[in-house]
Tab-separated table of C-alpha atoms and ligand atoms in Angstrom:
chain	number	residue	atom	x	y	z
A	417	UNK	CA	-14.468	-18.292	0.449
A	418	UNK	CA	-14.411	-14.657	-0.643
A	419	UNK	CA	-12.636	-12.272	1.575
A	420	UNK	CA	-12.742	-8.628	2.326
A	421	UNK	CA	-9.441	-6.992	2.034
A	422	UNK	CA	-8.392	-3.480	2.946
A	423	UNK	CA	-5.306	-1.763	1.534
A	424	UNK	CA	-4.139	1.073	4.102
A	425	UNK	CA	-1.602	3.264	2.260
A	426	UNK	CA	-0.269	6.735	2.927
A	427	UNK	CA	-0.318	7.899	-0.763
A	428	UNK	CA	-2.307	7.073	-3.956
A	429	UNK	CA	0.336	4.962	-5.826
A	430	UNK	CA	1.684	3.166	-2.777
A	431	UNK	CA	-1.185	0.508	-3.371
A	432	UNK	CA	-0.020	-0.173	-6.802
A	433	UNK	CA	3.771	-0.167	-5.962
A	434	UNK	CA	3.343	-2.106	-2.737
A	435	UNK	CA	0.700	-4.745	-3.820
A	436	UNK	CA	-0.846	-3.979	-7.160
A	437	UNK	CA	-0.395	-7.665	-8.372
A	438	UNK	CA	-1.699	-9.066	-5.206
A	439	UNK	CA	-4.790	-6.709	-5.354
A	440	UNK	CA	-5.512	-7.825	-8.881
A	441	UNK	CA	-5.184	-11.517	-7.832
A	442	UNK	CA	-7.491	-11.132	-4.871
A	443	UNK	CA	-9.957	-9.553	-7.254
A	444	UNK	CA	-9.541	-12.259	-9.804
A	445	UNK	CA	-10.341	-14.793	-7.007
A	446	UNK	CA	-13.694	-12.994	-6.075
A	447	UNK	CA	-12.385	-11.171	-3.205
A	448	UNK	CA	-13.570	-7.594	-2.376
A	449	UNK	CA	-10.689	-5.058	-2.215
A	450	UNK	CA	-10.970	-1.740	-0.624
A	451	UNK	CA	-8.329	1.068	-0.173
A	452	UNK	CA	-7.803	3.902	2.166
A	453	UNK	CA	-5.253	6.729	1.505
A	454	UNK	CA	-4.146	8.888	4.441
A	455	UNK	CA	-2.202	11.790	2.868
A	456	UNK	CA	-3.275	13.791	-0.231
A	457	UNK	CA	0.070	13.147	-2.017
A	458	UNK	CA	0.662	16.561	-3.236
A	459	UNK	CA	0.570	19.355	-0.716
A	460	UNK	CA	4.175	19.330	0.514
A	461	UNK	CA	5.301	20.391	-3.007
A	462	UNK	CA	6.184	23.900	-3.531
A	463	UNK	CA	3.942	24.341	-6.610
A	464	UNK	CA	1.115	22.353	-4.941
A	465	UNK	CA	-2.081	23.376	-6.716
A	466	UNK	CA	-5.616	22.253	-6.724
A	467	UNK	CA	-4.711	20.970	-10.392
A	468	UNK	CA	-2.088	18.628	-8.919
A	469	UNK	CA	-4.523	17.241	-6.443
A	470	UNK	CA	-7.080	16.839	-9.099
A	471	UNK	CA	-4.665	15.140	-11.475
A	472	UNK	CA	-3.544	12.684	-8.574
A	473	UNK	CA	-7.219	11.855	-7.900
A	474	UNK	CA	-7.947	11.105	-11.545
A	475	UNK	CA	-4.778	8.812	-11.655
A	476	UNK	CA	-5.840	7.139	-8.529
A	477	UNK	CA	-9.266	6.550	-9.984
A	478	UNK	CA	-7.956	5.048	-13.146
A	479	UNK	CA	-5.463	2.722	-11.176
A	480	UNK	CA	-8.485	1.758	-8.978
A	481	UNK	CA	-10.357	0.635	-12.061
A	482	UNK	CA	-7.435	-1.257	-13.567
A	483	UNK	CA	-6.765	-2.974	-10.258
A	484	UNK	CA	-10.466	-3.750	-9.571
A	485	UNK	CA	-10.535	-1.961	-6.309
A	486	UNK	CA	-14.159	-1.833	-5.260
A	487	UNK	CA	-14.117	1.592	-3.257
A	488	UNK	CA	-11.522	3.976	-1.940
A	489	UNK	CA	-11.255	6.698	0.544
A	490	UNK	CA	-8.837	9.684	0.744
A	491	UNK	CA	-8.399	11.024	4.262
A	492	UNK	CA	-6.711	14.088	2.920
A	493	UNK	CA	-4.061	14.547	5.605
A	494	UNK	CA	-1.056	16.813	4.795
A	495	UNK	CA	1.712	14.998	2.695
A	496	UNK	CA	4.926	14.517	4.416
A	497	UNK	CA	3.598	15.931	7.710
A	498	UNK	CA	1.616	13.063	8.993
A	499	UNK	CA	4.001	13.077	12.013
A	500	UNK	CA	2.890	16.621	12.918
A	501	UNK	CA	-0.634	15.336	13.749
A	502	UNK	CA	-1.609	13.678	16.931
A	503	UNK	CA	-1.714	9.897	16.083
A	504	UNK	CA	-5.335	9.706	17.465
A	505	UNK	CA	-6.562	12.203	14.847
A	506	UNK	CA	-5.198	9.844	12.179
A	507	UNK	CA	-6.544	6.661	13.836
A	508	UNK	CA	-10.113	7.737	14.216
A	509	UNK	CA	-11.166	8.026	10.594
A	510	UNK	CA	-9.150	4.779	9.937
A	511	UNK	CA	-11.219	3.022	12.629
A	512	UNK	CA	-14.391	4.214	11.044
A	513	UNK	CA	-13.441	2.865	7.694
A	514	UNK	CA	-12.345	-0.385	9.151
A	515	UNK	CA	-15.785	-0.663	10.820
A	516	UNK	CA	-17.286	-0.132	7.464
A	517	UNK	CA	-15.258	-2.594	5.505
A	518	UNK	CA	-14.690	-5.177	8.171
A	519	UNK	CA	-11.846	-6.847	6.391
A	520	UNK	CA	-10.258	-10.199	7.102
A	521	UNK	CA	-7.024	-9.012	5.534
A	522	UNK	CA	-5.235	-5.773	5.872
A	523	UNK	CA	-2.016	-4.796	3.849
A	524	UNK	CA	-0.057	-1.656	4.893
A	525	UNK	CA	3.351	-0.143	4.952
A	526	UNK	CA	6.464	-1.645	6.310
A	527	UNK	CA	7.337	0.312	9.519
A	528	UNK	CA	10.984	1.009	8.504
A	529	UNK	CA	10.395	2.980	5.424
A	530	UNK	CA	12.310	6.285	4.922
A	531	UNK	CA	9.104	8.179	3.975
A	532	UNK	CA	7.603	9.510	7.279
A	533	UNK	CA	4.051	9.166	6.140
A	534	UNK	CA	4.543	5.501	5.570
A	535	UNK	CA	5.972	5.208	9.023
A	536	UNK	CA	2.975	7.139	10.760
A	537	UNK	CA	0.477	4.998	8.500
A	538	UNK	CA	2.056	1.698	9.772
A	539	UNK	CA	1.655	2.903	13.347
A	540	UNK	CA	-1.833	4.244	12.852
A	541	UNK	CA	-3.017	1.112	11.098
A	542	UNK	CA	-1.530	-1.201	13.849
A	543	UNK	CA	-3.372	1.030	16.341
A	544	UNK	CA	-6.748	0.843	14.563
A	545	UNK	CA	-6.231	-2.784	14.027
A	546	UNK	CA	-5.806	-3.819	17.582
A	547	UNK	CA	-6.688	-7.473	17.893
A	548	UNK	CA	-9.710	-7.056	20.132
A	549	UNK	CA	-12.157	-10.016	20.506
A	550	UNK	CA	-14.515	-8.332	18.090
A	551	UNK	CA	-12.100	-7.668	15.376
A	552	UNK	CA	-12.628	-9.487	11.967
A	553	UNK	CA	-9.065	-9.140	11.100
A	554	UNK	CA	-7.177	-12.431	10.622
A	555	UNK	CA	-3.895	-11.170	8.888
A	556	UNK	CA	-1.926	-7.969	8.402
A	557	UNK	CA	0.926	-7.735	6.010
A	558	UNK	CA	3.540	-5.050	5.368
A	559	UNK	CA	4.460	-4.231	1.803
A	560	UNK	CA	7.627	-2.718	0.355
A	561	UNK	CA	7.539	0.437	-1.725
A	562	UNK	CA	10.406	1.157	-4.099
A	563	UNK	CA	12.303	4.349	-3.094
A	564	UNK	CA	11.048	4.301	0.380
A	565	UNK	CA	11.599	0.871	1.877
A	566	UNK	CA	15.066	0.268	0.575
A	567	UNK	CA	16.164	3.911	0.975
A	568	UNK	CA	16.129	4.033	4.843
A	569	UNK	CA	19.290	3.418	6.897
A	570	UNK	CA	19.839	-0.186	6.187
A	571	UNK	CA	20.210	-1.602	9.719
A	572	UNK	CA	17.358	0.585	11.398
A	573	UNK	CA	14.398	-1.683	10.493
A	574	UNK	CA	15.212	-3.714	7.383
A	575	UNK	CA	12.370	-5.208	5.279
A	576	UNK	CA	12.430	-8.992	5.912
A	577	UNK	CA	10.100	-10.622	3.409
A	578	UNK	CA	8.304	-13.784	4.854
A	579	UNK	CA	5.409	-14.028	2.508
A	580	UNK	CA	5.584	-14.303	-1.379
A	581	UNK	CA	2.536	-13.929	-3.491
A	582	UNK	CA	2.643	-15.431	-6.983
A	583	UNK	CA	1.603	-12.438	-9.282
A	584	UNK	CA	2.851	-13.886	-12.539
A	585	UNK	CA	-0.528	-13.482	-14.161
A	586	UNK	CA	-0.836	-9.946	-12.978
A	587	UNK	CA	2.448	-8.200	-13.913
A	588	UNK	CA	0.953	-6.298	-16.746
A	589	UNK	CA	-2.026	-5.190	-14.648
A	590	UNK	CA	0.495	-3.784	-12.014
A	591	UNK	CA	2.380	-1.918	-14.666
A	592	UNK	CA	-0.709	-0.493	-16.262
A	593	UNK	CA	-1.935	0.834	-12.763
A	594	UNK	CA	1.470	2.347	-12.363
A	595	UNK	CA	1.343	3.861	-15.804
A	596	UNK	CA	-1.954	5.686	-14.686
A	597	UNK	CA	0.325	7.405	-11.995
A	598	UNK	CA	2.749	8.549	-14.777
A	599	UNK	CA	3.752	11.558	-12.965
A	600	UNK	CA	5.051	9.654	-9.906
A	601	UNK	CA	7.141	7.181	-11.826
A	602	UNK	CA	10.748	8.026	-12.869
A	603	UNK	CA	13.151	7.088	-15.767
A	604	UNK	CA	15.490	4.018	-15.287
A	605	UNK	CA	17.811	3.718	-13.350
A	606	UNK	CA	15.757	5.435	-10.774
A	607	UNK	CA	14.614	3.025	-8.063
A	608	UNK	CA	10.838	3.863	-8.856
A	609	UNK	CA	10.984	3.144	-12.560
A	610	UNK	CA	8.831	0.698	-14.579
A	611	UNK	CA	12.067	-1.172	-15.274
A	612	UNK	CA	12.870	-1.799	-11.563
A	613	UNK	CA	9.261	-2.629	-10.721
A	614	UNK	CA	9.765	-5.550	-13.095
A	615	UNK	CA	13.070	-6.280	-11.716
A	616	UNK	CA	11.635	-6.361	-8.083
A	617	UNK	CA	8.914	-8.700	-9.244
A	618	UNK	CA	11.163	-11.064	-10.945
A	619	UNK	CA	13.736	-10.885	-8.010
A	620	UNK	CA	11.023	-11.580	-5.309
A	621	UNK	CA	9.655	-14.330	-7.590
A	622	UNK	CA	12.756	-16.070	-8.577
A	623	UNK	CA	13.961	-15.998	-4.767
A	624	UNK	CA	11.120	-18.665	-4.136
A	625	UNK	CA	11.053	-20.428	-7.488
A	626	UNK	CA	8.228	-18.387	-9.046
A	627	UNK	CA	8.424	-16.118	-12.186
A	628	UNK	CA	7.006	-13.068	-10.487
A	629	UNK	CA	6.161	-12.315	-6.889
A	630	UNK	CA	5.199	-9.487	-4.408
A	631	UNK	CA	6.822	-9.921	-1.049
A	632	UNK	CA	5.420	-8.989	2.318
A	633	UNK	CA	6.375	-9.056	5.912
A	634	UNK	CA	3.927	-10.988	8.020
A	635	UNK	CA	2.916	-8.601	10.781
A	636	UNK	CA	0.121	-10.699	12.347
A	637	UNK	CA	-1.656	-13.965	11.542
A	638	UNK	CA	-4.368	-15.268	13.678
A	639	UNK	CA	-5.317	-18.876	12.952
A	640	UNK	CA	-8.875	-19.858	14.067
B	928	ZN	ZN1	4.076	6.883	-0.271
């Protein structure tokens, strides 16, 4: 049965890095995938200009088309400063979108990322996705984002993958979506390089006997 899936990410590009292959796989199976981005992704930079913001939005639109995301929302909170806002301010618009999408599955950030926006997004999503009797959500997964998940102090909150999704048929789709975000990608051997995205997919896949996989930590699973 087709599912409704929501990706809740801090920045446009986290969806492609964290679960681009899984999104494309959901879409190929007939599921409806939606995305919400909390921060605008550019405003903390010294040369932050309207131009940069427009460029990022264009890139996000292109990636959305490549991955097959049906609709997305940008909440426009300030980049790298989500922790300066009262949590409630971040949670409320998320609750509205959750009400609109009514997803069965939610993918969001791992709570132990170095990036502060990723941490706050995780907290806000878990708050907005409280398991109330009326909630349609059956599963919440945490994804890993290169240059954020593995860059935090190793023993603070390590990412422990428990779910592996076979994305062998969707590697090129993920790479194409990331190519749309060209400005956010770096040259190898930077962690956030195309070469390392491919390595990570192969490593996660080979760890469980698959060619390519995306790994997730299972945050909540409700069996009904
Ligand atoms: Zn991010």
